[in-house]
Amino acid sequence: MQLYEIHIHGCADTDTALALQEPVTRLLCPVEDHDGPCEVPWGLTLGDDALVLGIFASAAKAAEVADRVRAFVGEAHPVTLGEATDGLFEELAEQYRIEHPES
């Protein structure tokens, strides 16, 4: 388990990136007021020309989530997956530890 970033590129301006936030959120968490933690801890932020989705997951789960996002946003928004490097999503690892104490 580690932190990954999924960059959703092709957001020419802030409004475009912001418009993607809610649909991507519902892709990851279809039921807003569900009981218990999300399957994959996640967070969103805006980057240069991209909406950045941070997740704490296994490599296989990160690839699966990236594929789901890629299929959802289509060719207009290229999607890249990589290890998180800038510390933006450090709280997701702690969130996972709190929500999954047996892990």
Coordinates of C-alpha atoms in Angstrom, one line a residue:
M1 CA 0.0 0.0 0.0
Q2 CA 1.3 3.4 -0.9
L3 CA 0.2 6.8 -2.2
Y4 CA -0.4 7.3 -5.9
E5 CA -1.5 10.3 -7.9
I6 CA -3.8 10.0 -10.9
H7 CA -3.4 13.1 -13.1
I8 CA -6.4 13.9 -15.3
H9 CA -4.8 16.2 -18.0
G10 CA -6.4 18.5 -20.5
C11 CA -8.0 20.9 -18.1
A12 CA -7.4 24.1 -19.9
D13 CA -8.6 26.2 -17.0
T14 CA -9.8 25.9 -13.4
D15 CA -13.4 25.8 -14.4
T16 CA -12.8 22.6 -16.5
A17 CA -11.0 20.9 -13.6
L18 CA -13.6 21.9 -11.1
A19 CA -16.4 20.6 -13.4
L20 CA -14.7 17.2 -13.3
Q21 CA -14.4 17.0 -9.5
E22 CA -18.0 16.0 -8.7
P23 CA -18.2 13.3 -11.4
V24 CA -14.9 11.8 -10.4
T25 CA -15.9 11.9 -6.8
R26 CA -19.1 10.0 -7.6
L27 CA -17.0 7.5 -9.6
L28 CA -14.9 6.7 -6.5
C29 CA -17.7 7.1 -4.0
P30 CA -21.1 6.5 -5.6
V31 CA -23.0 6.9 -2.3
E32 CA -22.1 10.1 -0.7
D33 CA -23.5 9.3 2.8
H34 CA -22.5 5.6 3.0
D35 CA -21.6 3.8 6.2
G36 CA -18.0 3.1 6.8
P37 CA -14.9 4.1 5.0
C38 CA -14.5 4.3 1.2
E39 CA -12.8 1.3 -0.4
V40 CA -9.9 3.5 -1.4
P41 CA -9.0 6.6 0.6
W42 CA -8.8 9.5 -1.9
G43 CA -8.5 13.2 -2.3
L44 CA -8.5 15.8 -5.1
T45 CA -6.5 18.9 -5.8
L46 CA -5.9 21.1 -8.8
G47 CA -2.5 21.0 -10.6
D48 CA -1.0 22.6 -13.6
D49 CA -3.4 21.7 -16.5
A50 CA -4.7 18.8 -14.5
L51 CA -7.1 17.6 -11.8
V52 CA -5.0 15.4 -9.5
L53 CA -6.6 12.5 -7.7
G54 CA -4.6 11.1 -4.7
I55 CA -5.3 7.6 -3.5
F56 CA -3.8 5.2 -1.0
A57 CA -3.9 1.7 -2.5
S58 CA -2.0 -1.3 -3.7
A59 CA -0.3 -1.0 -7.1
A60 CA -3.1 -3.3 -8.6
K61 CA -5.9 -1.2 -7.1
A62 CA -4.3 2.1 -8.2
A63 CA -4.1 0.7 -11.8
E64 CA -7.7 -0.4 -11.6
V65 CA -8.8 3.1 -10.3
A66 CA -6.8 4.8 -13.0
D67 CA -8.4 2.6 -15.7
R68 CA -11.9 3.5 -14.3
V69 CA -11.1 7.2 -14.4
R70 CA -9.6 6.9 -17.9
A71 CA -12.7 5.1 -19.2
F72 CA -14.9 7.7 -17.5
V73 CA -13.2 10.9 -18.8
G74 CA -12.4 9.6 -22.3
E75 CA -9.7 10.7 -24.7
A76 CA -10.3 14.5 -24.1
H77 CA -8.5 14.1 -20.8
P78 CA -5.4 11.8 -20.9
V79 CA -4.9 10.1 -17.5
T80 CA -1.5 9.2 -16.0
L81 CA -0.8 7.2 -12.9
G82 CA 2.3 7.6 -10.8
E83 CA 3.6 7.4 -7.3
A84 CA 2.9 10.5 -5.2
T85 CA 6.0 12.5 -4.7
D86 CA 5.2 15.9 -3.3
G87 CA 3.4 15.0 0.0
L88 CA 0.1 16.5 -1.1
F89 CA -1.9 13.4 0.0
E90 CA 0.0 12.2 3.1
E91 CA -3.2 12.3 5.2
L92 CA -4.7 9.5 3.1
A93 CA -2.2 7.0 4.5
E94 CA -3.1 8.0 8.1
Q95 CA -6.8 7.8 7.2
Y96 CA -6.3 4.3 5.9
R97 CA -4.5 3.3 9.2
I98 CA -7.3 4.7 11.3
E99 CA -10.1 3.1 9.2
H100 CA -8.3 -0.3 8.9
P101 CA -6.5 -0.9 12.2
E102 CA -6.2 -4.6 11.5
S103 CA -4.0 -4.0 8.5

